[in-house]
Structure formats: structure tokens, C-alpha cells
Coordinates of C-alpha atoms in Angstrom, one line a residue:
Chain A
M1 CA 160.5 21.5 -51.2
L2 CA 158.1 23.2 -53.9
E3 CA 159.7 26.5 -55.0
S4 CA 156.7 28.7 -55.5
V5 CA 156.0 30.6 -58.5
E6 CA 153.7 33.2 -57.6
I7 CA 152.3 36.3 -59.7
V8 CA 151.4 39.4 -58.0
E9 CA 148.6 41.9 -59.0
K10 CA 149.8 45.4 -59.4
K11 CA 146.2 47.1 -60.4
P12 CA 143.0 45.8 -60.5
I13 CA 142.8 42.4 -63.2
P14 CA 140.1 42.5 -66.2
S15 CA 137.8 39.5 -66.0
E16 CA 136.7 38.1 -70.0
A17 CA 140.2 39.7 -71.1
T18 CA 141.9 38.6 -74.1
M19 CA 145.7 36.9 -72.9
I20 CA 148.5 37.0 -75.8
I21 CA 151.3 35.2 -74.2
G22 CA 155.3 35.8 -75.8
L23 CA 158.0 34.7 -74.1
P24 CA 161.4 34.7 -75.6
D25 CA 162.4 31.5 -77.9
V26 CA 162.8 31.0 -82.2
G27 CA 163.4 34.0 -83.5
L28 CA 162.6 35.8 -80.9
V29 CA 158.6 36.5 -82.6
G30 CA 156.3 36.5 -79.6
L31 CA 158.6 38.4 -77.4
I32 CA 159.5 41.5 -80.1
A33 CA 155.9 40.9 -81.6
T34 CA 154.1 41.0 -77.9
S35 CA 156.2 43.8 -76.3
Y36 CA 154.8 46.3 -79.3
L37 CA 152.1 46.1 -79.0
I38 CA 152.4 46.8 -75.5
T39 CA 154.4 50.2 -76.6
E40 CA 151.2 50.6 -79.8
L41 CA 148.5 50.3 -77.5
K42 CA 149.7 51.3 -74.7
L43 CA 149.3 48.7 -72.4
E44 CA 149.8 49.4 -68.1
E45 CA 151.9 46.6 -66.1
I46 CA 149.3 45.2 -64.3
A47 CA 151.2 42.4 -62.1
Y48 CA 154.7 40.3 -62.6
M49 CA 156.4 36.8 -61.9
D50 CA 157.9 36.3 -58.7
S51 CA 159.3 33.3 -58.2
D52 CA 162.8 31.9 -57.0
L53 CA 162.6 29.3 -60.0
L54 CA 163.9 32.2 -62.1
P55 CA 167.5 33.9 -62.6
P56 CA 168.3 36.6 -59.6
V57 CA 167.3 39.8 -62.3
V58 CA 165.9 42.9 -61.7
V59 CA 165.7 45.1 -65.5
L60 CA 165.4 48.4 -64.8
H61 CA 163.1 50.9 -67.2
K62 CA 164.1 54.6 -66.6
G63 CA 166.0 54.1 -63.8
L64 CA 163.3 51.7 -61.8
P65 CA 163.8 48.1 -61.3
H66 CA 160.9 45.4 -63.1
A67 CA 160.7 42.2 -63.0
P68 CA 161.8 40.3 -66.1
L69 CA 158.5 38.2 -66.5
R70 CA 155.7 40.7 -66.6
I71 CA 152.2 41.5 -67.4
Y72 CA 150.7 44.3 -69.3
G73 CA 146.9 44.8 -69.5
N74 CA 144.1 47.2 -70.2
Q75 CA 139.9 46.7 -70.3
T76 CA 140.5 44.1 -73.4
L77 CA 143.9 42.7 -73.9
I78 CA 146.6 41.5 -71.7
A79 CA 149.8 40.3 -72.3
V80 CA 152.8 38.5 -71.0
I81 CA 155.8 38.7 -72.4
S82 CA 160.0 37.7 -70.4
E83 CA 163.0 40.1 -71.0
L84 CA 164.8 36.6 -69.7
A85 CA 165.2 33.5 -71.8
V86 CA 163.2 31.4 -69.2
P87 CA 165.2 28.5 -67.8
V88 CA 163.9 25.3 -68.5
P89 CA 164.1 23.4 -65.5
A90 CA 161.2 25.8 -64.2
I91 CA 159.3 26.3 -67.2
Y92 CA 156.6 23.6 -65.9
S93 CA 156.3 25.6 -63.9
I94 CA 156.2 29.4 -64.8
I95 CA 153.3 28.2 -68.0
R96 CA 151.4 26.3 -65.2
E97 CA 150.7 29.6 -62.7
I98 CA 149.9 31.6 -66.4
V99 CA 147.8 29.7 -67.1
D100 CA 145.9 28.9 -64.0
W101 CA 145.8 32.1 -63.3
G102 CA 144.2 33.6 -67.3
Q103 CA 140.8 31.0 -65.5
A104 CA 141.2 32.7 -61.9
K105 CA 141.1 36.3 -64.1
K106 CA 137.8 34.5 -66.3
V107 CA 140.3 35.1 -69.9
K108 CA 138.0 35.3 -72.8
R109 CA 141.1 32.6 -74.6
I110 CA 144.8 33.0 -74.6
V111 CA 146.8 33.5 -77.6
S112 CA 151.1 32.6 -77.8
M113 CA 152.6 33.9 -80.5
G114 CA 155.5 33.1 -81.7
G115 CA 157.2 30.5 -85.1
I116 CA 157.9 28.1 -86.9
P117 CA 162.4 27.7 -87.8
V118 CA 162.5 26.8 -91.2
E119 CA 165.6 26.5 -92.7
N120 CA 165.2 28.4 -95.3
R121 CA 163.9 31.4 -94.2
Q122 CA 166.5 33.6 -95.9
A123 CA 165.1 32.8 -99.3
I124 CA 161.2 33.7 -98.5
T125 CA 160.0 36.8 -99.1
E126 CA 157.1 37.0 -96.5
P127 CA 157.0 34.6 -93.8
Q128 CA 153.6 32.9 -93.8
V129 CA 151.1 32.7 -90.6
F130 CA 150.2 29.4 -89.1
G131 CA 147.7 28.9 -86.6
A132 CA 146.9 26.0 -83.7
A133 CA 143.6 25.8 -81.6
S134 CA 143.0 24.2 -78.3
N135 CA 139.5 23.0 -79.7
Q136 CA 137.3 22.0 -83.4
E137 CA 135.2 24.8 -83.4
L138 CA 138.4 27.9 -82.4
L139 CA 140.3 26.2 -85.6
D140 CA 137.3 26.1 -87.5
T141 CA 137.3 29.9 -87.2
L142 CA 140.8 30.4 -87.0
N143 CA 140.0 28.5 -90.0
K144 CA 136.5 31.4 -91.5
K145 CA 139.2 33.7 -90.9
G146 CA 141.9 32.4 -93.7
L147 CA 144.3 31.8 -91.6
S148 CA 145.6 28.8 -91.9
V149 CA 146.5 25.7 -90.3
M150 CA 149.1 24.4 -88.9
N151 CA 147.7 20.5 -89.8
E152 CA 150.4 17.7 -88.0
G153 CA 154.3 18.5 -86.4
Y154 CA 155.2 19.6 -83.3
I155 CA 155.1 22.2 -80.9
V156 CA 157.8 22.5 -78.5
G157 CA 158.5 24.8 -75.5
P158 CA 155.9 28.1 -74.4
Q159 CA 153.2 27.9 -76.8
A160 CA 153.4 24.6 -76.3
L161 CA 152.2 24.0 -72.4
S162 CA 150.5 27.0 -72.5
M163 CA 148.4 24.5 -75.3
R164 CA 148.6 21.2 -72.5
Y165 CA 147.6 22.9 -69.3
S166 CA 145.2 25.5 -71.1
I167 CA 143.2 22.3 -73.3
S168 CA 143.1 20.8 -69.1
R169 CA 141.6 23.5 -67.6
K170 CA 139.1 24.3 -70.5
V171 CA 140.6 27.9 -71.3
P172 CA 139.7 27.7 -75.0
A173 CA 144.0 29.1 -76.8
I174 CA 144.9 29.6 -79.7
A175 CA 148.4 29.8 -81.4
I176 CA 149.4 32.6 -84.3
L177 CA 153.0 31.1 -85.6
A178 CA 155.0 32.5 -88.3
Q179 CA 157.9 30.9 -90.3
S180 CA 160.9 32.0 -89.3
F181 CA 165.0 31.7 -88.3
Y182 CA 165.7 29.5 -86.0
N183 CA 168.2 31.6 -84.3
Y184 CA 167.7 34.5 -85.0
P185 CA 166.0 37.6 -84.3
D186 CA 163.0 37.8 -86.1
P187 CA 160.7 41.2 -86.2
E188 CA 159.7 41.0 -89.4
A189 CA 158.3 37.6 -89.0
A190 CA 157.0 39.1 -85.9
A191 CA 155.3 41.7 -87.2
T192 CA 153.3 39.0 -89.5
A193 CA 152.1 36.9 -86.8
L194 CA 150.9 41.0 -85.0
K195 CA 148.9 41.5 -88.4
E196 CA 147.5 37.7 -88.2
F197 CA 146.5 39.0 -84.9
S198 CA 145.2 42.2 -85.6
R199 CA 143.3 40.2 -88.1
I200 CA 141.4 37.5 -86.3
F201 CA 140.5 39.5 -83.4
E202 CA 139.7 42.5 -84.6
I203 CA 142.7 45.3 -82.5
K204 CA 143.8 47.4 -84.7
V205 CA 148.0 47.4 -84.6
D206 CA 150.3 49.4 -86.9
V207 CA 153.2 46.9 -87.9
S208 CA 155.2 49.6 -90.0
K209 CA 157.0 51.4 -87.7
L210 CA 158.3 47.1 -86.3
L211 CA 159.3 46.9 -89.8
E212 CA 161.1 50.0 -89.7
K213 CA 162.7 49.7 -86.5
G214 CA 163.6 46.3 -88.1
E215 CA 167.1 46.9 -88.2
E216 CA 167.2 48.4 -84.9
I217 CA 166.1 45.4 -82.7
R218 CA 167.7 43.3 -84.3
L219 CA 171.0 44.7 -83.0
K220 CA 169.7 45.5 -79.6
A221 CA 167.6 41.8 -79.3
R222 CA 171.6 39.4 -80.0
D223 CA 171.6 38.7 -75.7
I224 CA 168.1 37.3 -75.3
M225 CA 168.8 35.2 -78.3
K226 CA 172.0 34.0 -77.4
R227 CA 170.5 32.9 -73.6
T228 CA 167.3 32.0 -75.3
R229 CA 169.4 29.7 -77.6
Q230 CA 171.4 27.8 -74.9
E231 CA 167.0 27.2 -73.0
M232 CA 165.6 26.7 -76.6
N233 CA 168.7 23.6 -77.0
R234 CA 168.4 22.3 -73.7
M235 CA 164.7 22.0 -74.6
K236 CA 165.2 20.3 -77.3
K237 CA 163.3 22.8 -79.9
S238 CA 164.9 21.1 -83.0
Q239 CA 162.0 19.0 -82.5
E240 CA 159.9 21.5 -84.1
Y241 CA 162.2 19.7 -87.7
D242 CA 160.7 16.9 -87.0
L243 CA 158.5 14.8 -89.1
P244 CA 155.7 13.2 -86.5
L245 CA 154.8 9.8 -87.1
Y246 CA 150.6 9.2 -86.9
V247 CA 149.8 5.9 -87.9
Chain B
M1 CA 158.0 -1.1 -48.7
S2 CA 156.6 -2.6 -51.2
E3 CA 158.1 -3.8 -54.6
K4 CA 156.4 -1.7 -56.3
Q5 CA 157.6 1.9 -53.5
R6 CA 161.3 0.7 -54.2
K7 CA 160.9 0.3 -57.2
R8 CA 160.2 4.2 -57.6
S9 CA 163.0 5.7 -54.6
I10 CA 165.8 4.0 -57.4
L11 CA 164.7 6.0 -59.9
D12 CA 163.7 9.1 -57.6
V13 CA 167.5 8.8 -57.0
M14 CA 168.6 8.0 -60.9
N15 CA 167.4 11.6 -61.4
E16 CA 168.6 13.1 -58.6
Y17 CA 171.8 11.7 -59.7
M18 CA 170.5 13.2 -63.4
E19 CA 170.3 16.5 -62.0
E20 CA 173.4 17.0 -59.9
F21 CA 175.6 16.1 -62.8
E22 CA 173.5 17.8 -65.1
T23 CA 174.1 21.1 -63.0
L24 CA 178.2 20.0 -62.5
A25 CA 178.2 20.2 -66.0
D26 CA 176.5 22.9 -66.2
E27 CA 179.4 24.3 -63.4
L28 CA 182.1 23.1 -65.2
M29 CA 180.9 24.6 -68.1
A30 CA 181.0 28.7 -67.1
S31 CA 184.6 28.1 -65.8
A32 CA 186.2 26.6 -68.8
F33 CA 184.1 28.8 -70.8
P34 CA 183.7 32.0 -68.4
E35 CA 180.6 34.0 -69.9
G36 CA 182.5 38.0 -71.7
P37 CA 180.1 41.2 -72.9
S38 CA 178.8 40.6 -77.1
W39 CA 180.2 43.4 -77.2
N40 CA 183.5 44.5 -76.5
T41 CA 184.3 49.0 -76.0
E42 CA 188.0 48.2 -77.2
T43 CA 187.2 47.4 -80.6
C44 CA 184.7 49.3 -81.0
C45 CA 182.6 45.5 -81.7
L46 CA 179.8 44.0 -81.3
Q47 CA 179.2 40.4 -81.7
A48 CA 177.0 39.7 -84.6
L49 CA 175.5 35.6 -83.8
S50 CA 176.2 33.4 -86.1
N51 CA 176.0 29.4 -86.3
V52 CA 177.5 26.7 -88.7
S53 CA 176.3 24.3 -90.2
V54 CA 178.6 20.8 -92.2
T55 CA 177.4 19.0 -95.3
S56 CA 178.2 16.6 -96.3
R57 CA 180.3 19.0 -99.2
E58 CA 181.1 22.4 -97.7
V59 CA 180.4 24.1 -94.4
I60 CA 178.1 26.9 -94.4
V61 CA 178.9 29.9 -91.3
T62 CA 175.3 32.4 -91.3
A63 CA 175.4 35.9 -89.3
D64 CA 173.0 38.1 -88.6
M65 CA 175.0 41.7 -89.7
P66 CA 171.8 44.5 -89.4
N67 CA 173.2 47.9 -90.7
I68 CA 176.0 46.3 -92.0
E69 CA 177.8 47.9 -95.2
P70 CA 177.6 45.0 -97.0
E71 CA 181.2 45.5 -99.2
T72 CA 183.1 45.8 -95.6
V73 CA 182.2 42.7 -94.9
K74 CA 185.7 40.2 -94.4
V75 CA 186.2 36.6 -93.9
E76 CA 189.2 35.7 -92.6
A77 CA 190.6 32.1 -91.3
V78 CA 191.7 33.1 -88.3
D79 CA 193.8 29.7 -88.2
E80 CA 192.6 26.2 -89.8
N81 CA 189.4 25.6 -87.6
L82 CA 188.8 29.0 -86.1
I83 CA 187.4 31.7 -89.1
E84 CA 186.4 35.2 -87.9
I85 CA 183.1 38.0 -90.2
T86 CA 183.7 41.2 -89.7
A87 CA 181.3 44.0 -91.5
K88 CA 181.2 47.6 -90.3
M89 CA 178.1 49.3 -89.7
K90 CA 176.2 52.4 -91.5
K91 CA 175.8 53.5 -88.8
K92 CA 178.1 53.9 -85.4
V93 CA 175.6 53.0 -81.6
R94 CA 176.2 54.4 -78.2
F95 CA 175.8 52.9 -75.6
A96 CA 173.8 56.7 -74.8
D97 CA 171.7 54.7 -77.9
L98 CA 170.2 52.3 -76.1
G99 CA 169.1 54.4 -73.1
I100 CA 172.9 52.9 -70.8
Y101 CA 174.8 56.1 -69.8
H102 CA 176.3 53.3 -66.7
R103 CA 178.8 52.7 -69.4
Q104 CA 180.9 54.7 -72.2
G105 CA 181.3 53.0 -75.6
E106 CA 180.5 53.3 -78.8
F107 CA 180.5 50.8 -81.3
S108 CA 181.9 50.6 -85.6
F109 CA 181.5 47.1 -86.6
L110 CA 180.0 43.8 -86.1
R111 CA 181.7 40.7 -85.9
C112 CA 181.8 36.9 -85.0
Q113 CA 183.8 33.1 -84.7
D114 CA 183.1 30.3 -85.3
R115 CA 184.9 27.2 -84.5
I116 CA 184.6 24.2 -88.2
H117 CA 185.4 21.0 -86.5
V118 CA 186.6 19.4 -90.4
A119 CA 189.0 20.2 -93.3
F120 CA 187.1 23.7 -95.3
D121 CA 189.3 25.8 -98.2
A122 CA 188.9 28.9 -97.0
E123 CA 190.7 30.2 -99.9
K124 CA 187.4 29.4 -102.1
M125 CA 184.3 30.4 -99.8
K126 CA 181.5 32.3 -101.8
I127 CA 180.4 34.9 -99.8
S128 CA 176.8 36.7 -100.4
C129 CA 174.3 38.8 -97.9
K130 CA 170.7 39.4 -98.0
G131 CA 168.6 41.3 -95.8
G132 CA 171.7 42.0 -93.3
I133 CA 172.4 38.1 -93.1
L134 CA 174.9 37.4 -93.7
E135 CA 176.1 33.8 -95.9
V136 CA 179.4 32.2 -96.2
R137 CA 179.7 29.0 -97.9
F138 CA 183.3 26.6 -97.8
P139 CA 183.7 23.6 -99.4
R140 CA 185.2 20.8 -97.8
K141 CA 188.5 19.8 -98.7
K142 CA 188.9 16.1 -98.5

């Protein structure tokens, strides 16, 4: 029996928006960056995901229950976050539904923010940010905007699937990836990725408060990082360290 | 039924067995190593995230320890295979500070314990701390 995955809309969804996906992954970079963006830009909750593939969890905020995987938005932005580590068996259906829904809402593009795990992250004072895109035209745009491109390598997990499904559905997709810790929450990497996003898409976001709250975020994010690690192990995320063969 | 259909159904059966095996393995792990909270109100400790890597010469343990007083870091070999790292936080954290009012407690320390499966020399450890990431290096015993 096919498990259903459904995005339940709570408010009208804008058309031609930029959709940002920030799910728990390496260094929680995407999740931290996207959550901060939602708070800074005061985006409203507009939809949530309902699926038996997700664990039986609600998250309480100010006493009210919320689905752990939620979608926020304003007239020009749609942001997808998850407060639980998406179980690996569910990831294909979840990401497929998100991309399909984005396509149906005629999003202008899908942007995944995340981390590139680096062994020597401790020695790096300012993480570098790299981009990947679903077509040459977008890649050239990223280049012109001064973003280094991830020339050869592997991407594993939610960003990989969002790129794959976006390509097959012809929805423009970009990944913005900052060097980060593999298995420790990395608010600095998140701030760097967000700064690049803000610069490329000309959406004003001040990341100074994110950097100030860095230690607090690292303390609060321990549990979700622990659970994300378990899922990253299952999906063999360490393949991102592999050297690709291209003959 | 054609040969191709018969082969596909054998693969389907194998896939089903693999999924069942994985589910059983997860259940066994869950019962053998029950998950507890990452905090302990008795010891006033929050569990720190940590990682162990082993090279041919040394064991490197890192721990994410934001907001600590570096001079309070303590690294102890609990036994020949287990080390414990503890550090005092600059500021106590209460459940209420995290918006949690249905539990009571406050935490002053970050702590982690790591099992190391190779012989190492705890006496010769080197400790460094940068940006709240603690690194402890132990030479391996020959």
C-alpha cells in the first residue's frame, strides 16, 4: 500500500515565488539558515506536510501544536523547514512531493541551502560557499554573481533529491552549500550560506544576530543534530567525501 | 508467468526480507541501547555531541562544547576503553530558558562519554579548544 504524502495548505500560496528548502542535514546548515530567514523576514506559516511516513510527532510552539515539516511564505518567498530529521525511507516521497507542489505553485526556482562537510572545519575561520545548479544558464548566473561553483563531487541527501526532481520537472534549481562541520550544528556556516543567498537574490537579511546567537543555537540544536546524524549514516552521507570518477 | 516476471518477484521477495531484517535490527538496537534524554537534572549536565576518529598513530576525540569555561575542561579515562569529557558552562541553562515549563531543572555542565575500541595512552593526551570545539588527542599504545 502506497503511503500518502500531502501538503496541506493553510493560506493562499503566492505564485512565481522562490522556494527555499532547509531540511536537517550536514551541520544543520540549511535548517538553521532557513529558520533564521523565516524569523527575520517574519514569514507566515502557509502550509504543512501530512504523511504517515513521518514519525508521529507534533512540535509545540507557544502551546500550540505544529507539524514538524512546515512551509512558510510571503509574496515572494516560500521556505520549507523540518524540525525533525526526515527518516531515510521517507525522503524520496517527501522531497518529490515538495518539488511537485512547488511546480504546481509555479515557483520561479527552488533553492536548497546546506553544508559541505569538511574534515578541517575547525581550522577554517570563514567557510567558503559553493553553488550547484540544474542548468548551464543558472550556473553562469551564479558565476557572474561571484559564487564559486562546485565543479566535481557528490551531493547526497535532500539537496540531491531536490536537484534531481527539479531537473526532471524542469524547475530551475540551485544549491548553495557552505563548508561546515559534518556532525556538529554550524551556525557560522549557516550565516555564510545565508549571506550568499541574500546577495545573489537581493533579499536583505542581516545575519549578525544569527552569529551572536551561535552558541545558544549550538546548545539547543544538539538533539536534532544527534537524530540527523543517525539518518545521515543510513543514507551514507559520507559519500560526499568521495572523489568522483569521471573518465 | 514469464521468466522475467519470476525473476522480478524473487528480487521483490529479497527486498522485503532485507526491509524486515533492517526493521528487526533497529528494534534490537533500540532495546539493547534504549534512548534516554540528552540531559540529566541530577548531575546538572547536558550531553555534548562528540566524535571519535582513529588513525594509525592516535585517537582523536572532538566534542562540541559551546559556551564553556575552557579552564574547567576535564578529560578522564573512566576505564581502558571509555573516556569522559566534562566542562562547566559560562552560564547556567534552565529548562525555562528554552521555553520549557513542564520540566524543572538547570544545567551547569556539558559532558560526553566515548567508547574507544583501540588501546590508547590516556596519560599523554593533548587537549585544545577552538571556537567551542574541544579536541583531545591520545597516542595509540603499541
